[in-house]
C-alpha positions as protocol buffer text, in pm:
chain_id: "A"
residue {
  index: 1
  type: UNK
  ca { x: -129 y: 3118 z: -4443 }
}
residue {
  index: 2
  type: UNK
  ca { x: -283 y: 3014 z: -4115 }
}
residue {
  index: 3
  type: UNK
  ca { x: -615 y: 3175 z: -4200 }
}
residue {
  index: 4
  type: UNK
  ca { x: -616 y: 3019 z: -4546 }
}
residue {
  index: 5
  type: UNK
  ca { x: -537 y: 2680 z: -4403 }
}
residue {
  index: 6
  type: UNK
  ca { x: -811 y: 2721 z: -4143 }
}
residue {
  index: 7
  type: UNK
  ca { x: -1072 y: 2837 z: -4389 }
}
residue {
  index: 8
  type: UNK
  ca { x: -1006 y: 2540 z: -4627 }
}
residue {
  index: 9
  type: UNK
  ca { x: -1016 y: 2299 z: -4336 }
}
residue {
  index: 10
  type: UNK
  ca { x: -1329 y: 2456 z: -4190 }
}
residue {
  index: 11
  type: UNK
  ca { x: -1503 y: 2418 z: -4523 }
}
residue {
  index: 12
  type: UNK
  ca { x: -1457 y: 2045 z: -4494 }
}
residue {
  index: 13
  type: UNK
  ca { x: -1654 y: 2053 z: -4173 }
}
residue {
  index: 14
  type: UNK
  ca { x: -1970 y: 2168 z: -4346 }
}
residue {
  index: 15
  type: UNK
  ca { x: -2062 y: 1817 z: -4432 }
}
residue {
  index: 16
  type: UNK
  ca { x: -2244 y: 1521 z: -4287 }
}
residue {
  index: 17
  type: UNK
  ca { x: -1971 y: 1296 z: -4150 }
}
residue {
  index: 18
  type: UNK
  ca { x: -2039 y: 924 z: -4126 }
}
residue {
  index: 19
  type: UNK
  ca { x: -1818 y: 695 z: -3929 }
}
residue {
  index: 20
  type: UNK
  ca { x: -1920 y: 338 z: -3995 }
}
residue {
  index: 21
  type: UNK
  ca { x: -1657 y: 223 z: -3751 }
}
residue {
  index: 22
  type: UNK
  ca { x: -1532 y: -79 z: -3563 }
}
residue {
  index: 23
  type: UNK
  ca { x: -1291 y: -111 z: -3277 }
}
residue {
  index: 24
  type: UNK
  ca { x: -1054 y: -348 z: -3463 }
}
residue {
  index: 25
  type: UNK
  ca { x: -1123 y: -377 z: -3829 }
}
residue {
  index: 26
  type: UNK
  ca { x: -1397 y: -357 z: -4093 }
}
residue {
  index: 27
  type: UNK
  ca { x: -1449 y: -731 z: -4053 }
}
residue {
  index: 28
  type: UNK
  ca { x: -1656 y: -895 z: -3779 }
}
residue {
  index: 29
  type: UNK
  ca { x: -1479 y: -973 z: -3453 }
}
residue {
  index: 30
  type: UNK
  ca { x: -1475 y: -1330 z: -3358 }
}
residue {
  index: 31
  type: UNK
  ca { x: -1348 y: -1560 z: -3085 }
}
residue {
  index: 32
  type: UNK
  ca { x: -1234 y: -1806 z: -3349 }
}
residue {
  index: 33
  type: UNK
  ca { x: -854 y: -1841 z: -3335 }
}
residue {
  index: 34
  type: UNK
  ca { x: -596 y: -2077 z: -3471 }
}
residue {
  index: 35
  type: UNK
  ca { x: -419 y: -2329 z: -3249 }
}
residue {
  index: 36
  type: UNK
  ca { x: -109 y: -2111 z: -3225 }
}
residue {
  index: 37
  type: UNK
  ca { x: -321 y: -1807 z: -3146 }
}
residue {
  index: 38
  type: UNK
  ca { x: -503 y: -2002 z: -2880 }
}
residue {
  index: 39
  type: UNK
  ca { x: -171 y: -2083 z: -2722 }
}
residue {
  index: 40
  type: UNK
  ca { x: -83 y: -1710 z: -2732 }
}
residue {
  index: 41
  type: UNK
  ca { x: -414 y: -1629 z: -2566 }
}
residue {
  index: 42
  type: UNK
  ca { x: -356 y: -1887 z: -2288 }
}
residue {
  index: 43
  type: UNK
  ca { x: -9 y: -1748 z: -2227 }
}
residue {
  index: 44
  type: UNK
  ca { x: -145 y: -1396 z: -2223 }
}
residue {
  index: 45
  type: UNK
  ca { x: -415 y: -1490 z: -1967 }
}
residue {
  index: 46
  type: UNK
  ca { x: -145 y: -1633 z: -1741 }
}
residue {
  index: 47
  type: UNK
  ca { x: 65 y: -1320 z: -1787 }
}
residue {
  index: 48
  type: UNK
  ca { x: -220 y: -1083 z: -1670 }
}
residue {
  index: 49
  type: UNK
  ca { x: -345 y: -1299 z: -1378 }
}
residue {
  index: 50
  type: UNK
  ca { x: -186 y: -1070 z: -1126 }
}
residue {
  index: 51
  type: UNK
  ca { x: -332 y: -749 z: -1268 }
}
residue {
  index: 52
  type: UNK
  ca { x: -613 y: -607 z: -1057 }
}
residue {
  index: 53
  type: UNK
  ca { x: -864 y: -523 z: -1328 }
}
residue {
  index: 54
  type: UNK
  ca { x: -1116 y: -254 z: -1225 }
}
residue {
  index: 55
  type: UNK
  ca { x: -1384 y: -421 z: -1446 }
}
residue {
  index: 56
  type: UNK
  ca { x: -1453 y: -794 z: -1489 }
}
residue {
  index: 57
  type: UNK
  ca { x: -1514 y: -760 z: -1862 }
}
residue {
  index: 58
  type: UNK
  ca { x: -1149 y: -657 z: -1905 }
}
residue {
  index: 59
  type: UNK
  ca { x: -1051 y: -1020 z: -1841 }
}
residue {
  index: 60
  type: UNK
  ca { x: -1289 y: -1159 z: -2105 }
}
residue {
  index: 61
  type: UNK
  ca { x: -1127 y: -1345 z: -2391 }
}
residue {
  index: 62
  type: UNK
  ca { x: -1275 y: -1108 z: -2650 }
}
residue {
  index: 63
  type: UNK
  ca { x: -1113 y: -808 z: -2479 }
}
residue {
  index: 64
  type: UNK
  ca { x: -782 y: -987 z: -2431 }
}
residue {
  index: 65
  type: UNK
  ca { x: -778 y: -1083 z: -2797 }
}
residue {
  index: 66
  type: UNK
  ca { x: -805 y: -713 z: -2893 }
}
residue {
  index: 67
  type: UNK
  ca { x: -482 y: -641 z: -2714 }
}
residue {
  index: 68
  type: UNK
  ca { x: -307 y: -942 z: -2867 }
}
residue {
  index: 69
  type: UNK
  ca { x: -420 y: -844 z: -3214 }
}
residue {
  index: 70
  type: UNK
  ca { x: -326 y: -479 z: -3160 }
}
residue {
  index: 71
  type: UNK
  ca { x: 25 y: -583 z: -3066 }
}
residue {
  index: 72
  type: UNK
  ca { x: 77 y: -846 z: -3330 }
}
residue {
  index: 73
  type: UNK
  ca { x: 26 y: -1140 z: -3092 }
}
residue {
  index: 74
  type: UNK
  ca { x: 327 y: -1025 z: -2885 }
}
residue {
  index: 75
  type: UNK
  ca { x: 229 y: -1124 z: -2532 }
}
residue {
  index: 76
  type: UNK
  ca { x: 464 y: -887 z: -2349 }
}
residue {
  index: 77
  type: UNK
  ca { x: 363 y: -585 z: -2561 }
}
residue {
  index: 78
  type: UNK
  ca { x: -2 y: -675 z: -2517 }
}
residue {
  index: 79
  type: UNK
  ca { x: 51 y: -696 z: -2145 }
}
residue {
  index: 80
  type: UNK
  ca { x: 221 y: -357 z: -2136 }
}
residue {
  index: 81
  type: UNK
  ca { x: -67 y: -211 z: -2334 }
}
residue {
  index: 82
  type: UNK
  ca { x: -339 y: -351 z: -2111 }
}
residue {
  index: 83
  type: UNK
  ca { x: -152 y: -229 z: -1799 }
}
residue {
  index: 84
  type: UNK
  ca { x: -149 y: 119 z: -1947 }
}
residue {
  index: 85
  type: UNK
  ca { x: -523 y: 90 z: -2003 }
}
residue {
  index: 86
  type: UNK
  ca { x: -588 y: -22 z: -1644 }
}
residue {
  index: 87
  type: UNK
  ca { x: -376 y: 271 z: -1514 }
}
residue {
  index: 88
  type: UNK
  ca { x: -559 y: 519 z: -1733 }
}
residue {
  index: 89
  type: UNK
  ca { x: -896 y: 377 z: -1628 }
}
residue {
  index: 90
  type: UNK
  ca { x: -812 y: 427 z: -1257 }
}
residue {
  index: 91
  type: UNK
  ca { x: -639 y: 767 z: -1303 }
}
residue {
  index: 92
  type: UNK
  ca { x: -931 y: 903 z: -1507 }
}
residue {
  index: 93
  type: UNK
  ca { x: -1189 y: 787 z: -1259 }
}
residue {
  index: 94
  type: UNK
  ca { x: -1384 y: 575 z: -1506 }
}
residue {
  index: 95
  type: UNK
  ca { x: -1556 y: 367 z: -1240 }
}
residue {
  index: 96
  type: UNK
  ca { x: -1747 y: 676 z: -1126 }
}
residue {
  index: 97
  type: UNK
  ca { x: -1807 y: 847 z: -1462 }
}
residue {
  index: 98
  type: UNK
  ca { x: -2167 y: 733 z: -1495 }
}
residue {
  index: 99
  type: UNK
  ca { x: -2257 y: 853 z: -1147 }
}
residue {
  index: 100
  type: UNK
  ca { x: -2163 y: 1218 z: -1213 }
}
residue {
  index: 101
  type: UNK
  ca { x: -2414 y: 1490 z: -1284 }
}
residue {
  index: 102
  type: UNK
  ca { x: -2440 y: 1518 z: -1659 }
}
residue {
  index: 103
  type: UNK
  ca { x: -2777 y: 1700 z: -1679 }
}
residue {
  index: 104
  type: UNK
  ca { x: -2623 y: 2015 z: -1839 }
}
residue {
  index: 105
  type: UNK
  ca { x: -2461 y: 1817 z: -2117 }
}
residue {
  index: 106
  type: UNK
  ca { x: -2769 y: 1604 z: -2170 }
}
residue {
  index: 107
  type: UNK
  ca { x: -2945 y: 1927 z: -2252 }
}
residue {
  index: 108
  type: UNK
  ca { x: -2676 y: 2113 z: -2448 }
}
residue {
  index: 109
  type: UNK
  ca { x: -2468 y: 1836 z: -2606 }
}
residue {
  index: 110
  type: UNK
  ca { x: -2692 y: 1529 z: -2640 }
}
residue {
  index: 111
  type: UNK
  ca { x: -2618 y: 1198 z: -2799 }
}
residue {
  index: 112
  type: UNK
  ca { x: -2830 y: 893 z: -2866 }
}
residue {
  index: 113
  type: UNK
  ca { x: -2729 y: 525 z: -2843 }
}
residue {
  index: 114
  type: UNK
  ca { x: -3066 y: 345 z: -2849 }
}
residue {
  index: 115
  type: UNK
  ca { x: -3071 y: 257 z: -3221 }
}
residue {
  index: 116
  type: UNK
  ca { x: -2915 y: -38 z: -3402 }
}
residue {
  index: 117
  type: UNK
  ca { x: -2820 y: -104 z: -3765 }
}
residue {
  index: 118
  type: UNK
  ca { x: -2959 y: -386 z: -3981 }
}
residue {
  index: 119
  type: UNK
  ca { x: -2702 y: -629 z: -3834 }
}
residue {
  index: 120
  type: UNK
  ca { x: -2814 y: -546 z: -3484 }
}
residue {
  index: 121
  type: UNK
  ca { x: -2500 y: -342 z: -3396 }
}
residue {
  index: 122
  type: UNK
  ca { x: -2560 y: -34 z: -3184 }
}
residue {
  index: 123
  type: UNK
  ca { x: -2545 y: 319 z: -3333 }
}
residue {
  index: 124
  type: UNK
  ca { x: -2412 y: 627 z: -3159 }
}
residue {
  index: 125
  type: UNK
  ca { x: -2547 y: 964 z: -3285 }
}
residue {
  index: 126
  type: UNK
  ca { x: -2382 y: 1298 z: -3223 }
}
residue {
  index: 127
  type: UNK
  ca { x: -2535 y: 1624 z: -3356 }
}
residue {
  index: 128
  type: UNK
  ca { x: -2193 y: 1784 z: -3322 }
}
residue {
  index: 129
  type: UNK
  ca { x: -2285 y: 2082 z: -3536 }
}
residue {
  index: 130
  type: UNK
  ca { x: -2538 y: 2189 z: -3275 }
}
residue {
  index: 131
  type: UNK
  ca { x: -2287 y: 2184 z: -2986 }
}
residue {
  index: 132
  type: UNK
  ca { x: -2180 y: 2529 z: -2883 }
}
residue {
  index: 133
  type: UNK
  ca { x: -1801 y: 2464 z: -2859 }
}
residue {
  index: 134
  type: UNK
  ca { x: -1712 y: 2831 z: -2833 }
}
residue {
  index: 135
  type: UNK
  ca { x: -1935 y: 2875 z: -2527 }
}
residue {
  index: 136
  type: UNK
  ca { x: -1787 y: 2557 z: -2378 }
}
residue {
  index: 137
  type: UNK
  ca { x: -1438 y: 2701 z: -2426 }
}
residue {
  index: 138
  type: UNK
  ca { x: -1536 y: 3038 z: -2277 }
}
residue {
  index: 139
  type: UNK
  ca { x: -1687 y: 2861 z: -1971 }
}
residue {
  index: 140
  type: UNK
  ca { x: -1383 y: 2635 z: -1932 }
}
residue {
  index: 141
  type: UNK
  ca { x: -1586 y: 2322 z: -1998 }
}
residue {
  index: 142
  type: UNK
  ca { x: -1388 y: 2159 z: -2284 }
}
residue {
  index: 143
  type: UNK
  ca { x: -1217 y: 1905 z: -2064 }
}
residue {
  index: 144
  type: UNK
  ca { x: -1552 y: 1808 z: -1914 }
}
residue {
  index: 145
  type: UNK
  ca { x: -1702 y: 1792 z: -2265 }
}
residue {
  index: 146
  type: UNK
  ca { x: -1429 y: 1546 z: -2366 }
}
residue {
  index: 147
  type: UNK
  ca { x: -1517 y: 1345 z: -2052 }
}
residue {
  index: 148
  type: UNK
  ca { x: -1882 y: 1351 z: -2159 }
}
residue {
  index: 149
  type: UNK
  ca { x: -1785 y: 1195 z: -2489 }
}
residue {
  index: 150
  type: UNK
  ca { x: -1577 y: 934 z: -2321 }
}
residue {
  index: 151
  type: UNK
  ca { x: -1869 y: 859 z: -2091 }
}
residue {
  index: 152
  type: UNK
  ca { x: -2092 y: 807 z: -2393 }
}
residue {
  index: 153
  type: UNK
  ca { x: -1830 y: 586 z: -2559 }
}
residue {
  index: 154
  type: UNK
  ca { x: -1812 y: 365 z: -2247 }
}
residue {
  index: 155
  type: UNK
  ca { x: -2193 y: 353 z: -2238 }
}
residue {
  index: 156
  type: UNK
  ca { x: -2218 y: 219 z: -2589 }
}
residue {
  index: 157
  type: UNK
  ca { x: -1940 y: -29 z: -2513 }
}
residue {
  index: 158
  type: UNK
  ca { x: -2152 y: -156 z: -2225 }
}
residue {
  index: 159
  type: UNK
  ca { x: -2442 y: -197 z: -2460 }
}
residue {
  index: 160
  type: UNK
  ca { x: -2239 y: -387 z: -2722 }
}
residue {
  index: 161
  type: UNK
  ca { x: -2095 y: -619 z: -2455 }
}
residue {
  index: 162
  type: UNK
  ca { x: -2444 y: -697 z: -2333 }
}
residue {
  index: 163
  type: UNK
  ca { x: -2566 y: -767 z: -2685 }
}
residue {
  index: 164
  type: UNK
  ca { x: -2265 y: -994 z: -2745 }
}
residue {
  index: 165
  type: UNK
  ca { x: -2328 y: -1189 z: -2429 }
}
residue {
  index: 166
  type: UNK
  ca { x: -2691 y: -1232 z: -2534 }
}
residue {
  index: 167
  type: UNK
  ca { x: -2570 y: -1375 z: -2869 }
}
residue {
  index: 168
  type: UNK
  ca { x: -2736 y: -1094 z: -3066 }
}
residue {
  index: 169
  type: UNK
  ca { x: -2417 y: -968 z: -3235 }
}
residue {
  index: 170
  type: UNK
  ca { x: -2082 y: -1114 z: -3328 }
}
residue {
  index: 171
  type: UNK
  ca { x: -1822 y: -912 z: -3140 }
}
residue {
  index: 172
  type: UNK
  ca { x: -1848 y: -563 z: -2994 }
}
residue {
  index: 173
  type: UNK
  ca { x: -1862 y: -343 z: -3299 }
}
residue {
  index: 174
  type: UNK
  ca { x: -2070 y: -30 z: -3320 }
}
residue {
  index: 175
  type: UNK
  ca { x: -2129 y: 264 z: -3553 }
}
residue {
  index: 176
  type: UNK
  ca { x: -2084 y: 636 z: -3498 }
}
residue {
  index: 177
  type: UNK
  ca { x: -2275 y: 901 z: -3692 }
}
residue {
  index: 178
  type: UNK
  ca { x: -2160 y: 1258 z: -3634 }
}
residue {
  index: 179
  type: UNK
  ca { x: -2369 y: 1531 z: -3798 }
}
residue {
  index: 180
  type: UNK
  ca { x: -2166 y: 1851 z: -3831 }
}
residue {
  index: 181
  type: UNK
  ca { x: -2350 y: 2028 z: -4114 }
}
residue {
  index: 182
  type: UNK
  ca { x: -2462 y: 2308 z: -3882 }
}
residue {
  index: 183
  type: UNK
  ca { x: -2122 y: 2440 z: -3788 }
}
residue {
  index: 184
  type: UNK
  ca { x: -2143 y: 2818 z: -3794 }
}
residue {
  index: 185
  type: UNK
  ca { x: -1923 y: 3119 z: -3725 }
}
residue {
  index: 186
  type: UNK
  ca { x: -2103 y: 3219 z: -3403 }
}
residue {
  index: 187
  type: UNK
  ca { x: -2060 y: 2886 z: -3235 }
}
residue {
  index: 188
  type: UNK
  ca { x: -1758 y: 2735 z: -3392 }
}
residue {
  index: 189
  type: UNK
  ca { x: -1552 y: 2977 z: -3605 }
}
residue {
  index: 190
  type: UNK
  ca { x: -1236 y: 2997 z: -3398 }
}
residue {
  index: 191
  type: UNK
  ca { x: -915 y: 2799 z: -3411 }
}
residue {
  index: 192
  type: UNK
  ca { x: -952 y: 2698 z: -3043 }
}
residue {
  index: 193
  type: UNK
  ca { x: -1303 y: 2554 z: -3089 }
}
residue {
  index: 194
  type: UNK
  ca { x: -1203 y: 2392 z: -3421 }
}
residue {
  index: 195
  type: UNK
  ca { x: -912 y: 2218 z: -3253 }
}
residue {
  index: 196
  type: UNK
  ca { x: -1136 y: 2125 z: -2966 }
}
residue {
  index: 197
  type: UNK
  ca { x: -1383 y: 1957 z: -3201 }
}
residue {
  index: 198
  type: UNK
  ca { x: -1102 y: 1753 z: -3353 }
}
residue {
  index: 199
  type: UNK
  ca { x: -953 y: 1662 z: -3012 }
}
residue {
  index: 200
  type: UNK
  ca { x: -1291 y: 1544 z: -2882 }
}
residue {
  index: 201
  type: UNK
  ca { x: -1313 y: 1270 z: -3149 }
}
residue {
  index: 202
  type: UNK
  ca { x: -945 y: 1211 z: -3227 }
}
residue {
  index: 203
  type: UNK
  ca { x: -926 y: 915 z: -2981 }
}
residue {
  index: 204
  type: UNK
  ca { x: -1186 y: 732 z: -3194 }
}
residue {
  index: 205
  type: UNK
  ca { x: -982 y: 753 z: -3511 }
}
residue {
  index: 206
  type: UNK
  ca { x: -788 y: 435 z: -3493 }
}
residue {
  index: 207
  type: UNK
  ca { x: -618 y: 306 z: -3813 }
}
residue {
  index: 208
  type: UNK
  ca { x: -903 y: 63 z: -3860 }
}
residue {
  index: 209
  type: UNK
  ca { x: -1177 y: 321 z: -3808 }
}
residue {
  index: 210
  type: UNK
  ca { x: -1009 y: 554 z: -4056 }
}
residue {
  index: 211
  type: UNK
  ca { x: -1039 y: 281 z: -4313 }
}
residue {
  index: 212
  type: UNK
  ca { x: -1412 y: 254 z: -4235 }
}
residue {
  index: 213
  type: UNK
  ca { x: -1464 y: 635 z: -4253 }
}
residue {
  index: 214
  type: UNK
  ca { x: -1725 y: 756 z: -4493 }
}
residue {
  index: 215
  type: UNK
  ca { x: -1753 y: 1130 z: -4559 }
}
residue {
  index: 216
  type: UNK
  ca { x: -2043 y: 1292 z: -4739 }
}
residue {
  index: 217
  type: UNK
  ca { x: -2088 y: 1640 z: -4879 }
}
residue {
  index: 218
  type: UNK
  ca { x: -2392 y: 1855 z: -4813 }
}
residue {
  index: 219
  type: UNK
  ca { x: -2589 y: 1641 z: -5063 }
}
residue {
  index: 220
  type: UNK
  ca { x: -2824 y: 1486 z: -4816 }
}
residue {
  index: 221
  type: UNK
  ca { x: -2991 y: 1256 z: -5064 }
}
residue {
  index: 222
  type: UNK
  ca { x: -2668 y: 1067 z: -5118 }
}
residue {
  index: 223
  type: UNK
  ca { x: -2598 y: 1053 z: -4748 }
}
residue {
  index: 224
  type: UNK
  ca { x: -2948 y: 943 z: -4646 }
}
residue {
  index: 225
  type: UNK
  ca { x: -2950 y: 676 z: -4916 }
}
residue {
  index: 226
  type: UNK
  ca { x: -2630 y: 532 z: -4763 }
}
residue {
  index: 227
  type: UNK
  ca { x: -2769 y: 549 z: -4411 }
}
residue {
  index: 228
  type: UNK
  ca { x: -3100 y: 384 z: -4500 }
}
residue {
  index: 229
  type: UNK
  ca { x: -2917 y: 107 z: -4678 }
}
residue {
  index: 230
  type: UNK
  ca { x: -2740 y: 29 z: -4349 }
}
residue {
  index: 231
  type: UNK
  ca { x: -3004 y: 127 z: -4092 }
}
residue {
  index: 232
  type: UNK
  ca { x: -3381 y: 88 z: -4082 }
}
residue {
  index: 233
  type: UNK
  ca { x: -3582 y: 412 z: -4065 }
}
residue {
  index: 234
  type: UNK
  ca { x: -3731 y: 331 z: -3722 }
}
residue {
  index: 235
  type: UNK
  ca { x: -3375 y: 326 z: -3578 }
}
residue {
  index: 236
  type: UNK
  ca { x: -3283 y: 675 z: -3703 }
}
residue {
  index: 237
  type: UNK
  ca { x: -3404 y: 1025 z: -3601 }
}
residue {
  index: 238
  type: UNK
  ca { x: -3612 y: 1226 z: -3833 }
}
residue {
  index: 239
  type: UNK
  ca { x: -3311 y: 1455 z: -3919 }
}
residue {
  index: 240
  type: UNK
  ca { x: -3130 y: 1149 z: -4055 }
}
residue {
  index: 241
  type: UNK
  ca { x: -3420 y: 1037 z: -4280 }
}
residue {
  index: 242
  type: UNK
  ca { x: -3567 y: 808 z: -4011 }
}
residue {
  index: 243
  type: UNK
  ca { x: -3891 y: 801 z: -3814 }
}
residue {
  index: 244
  type: UNK
  ca { x: -3757 y: 798 z: -3454 }
}
residue {
  index: 245
  type: UNK
  ca { x: -3855 y: 1111 z: -3262 }
}
residue {
  index: 246
  type: UNK
  ca { x: -3659 y: 1268 z: -2972 }
}
residue {
  index: 247
  type: UNK
  ca { x: -3795 y: 1549 z: -2755 }
}
């Protein structure tokens, strides 16, 4: 039964997976709030005044609104949530994550974040099917690989915050495209590496991002038509129907 379940699940992975995702919902983020919501925001800002935030952007209204919305505008629950985030940030060493030596992963498990969609929102591209997860597991690098993904996620968050401050986008939404159509038995066909692949991206699957999930079969024409309707060719690599070239 386990093998049958794995084989059927593994078959689903031979696809091109598109996550046209947002951090909160499929609608644009906005600082526009009602009068009562503004009062909640002001109360929340007072409640978190004593928290020592490791990053200045964590105190921005847009970020605070995320926590309020995620906790149904309950100030205490939102405060508890943001305190957990601050603790995780410090415990996980996020302030130093971009200063670490990632040269091995830049070669073996690359991602790109330099493109934008037609609305100007950043795009994150993972060629997950080309990552050798089995080798990473054998070498004991899976935890570091997860950290590499988190580093990339923080990097694109930085980019979206900068674009928002420049007035180029409304909110801090971004899109993730994960190509896993090259999964093969040599590099990926094991329960451990399969579970590892899911665990790497599981933190990104919030309820709102699951609603925005688009999954395509191996019919590349359908997939590329969808991509090119959302993203200009010069913002996509050649493998995705675009004209952008990476060495």
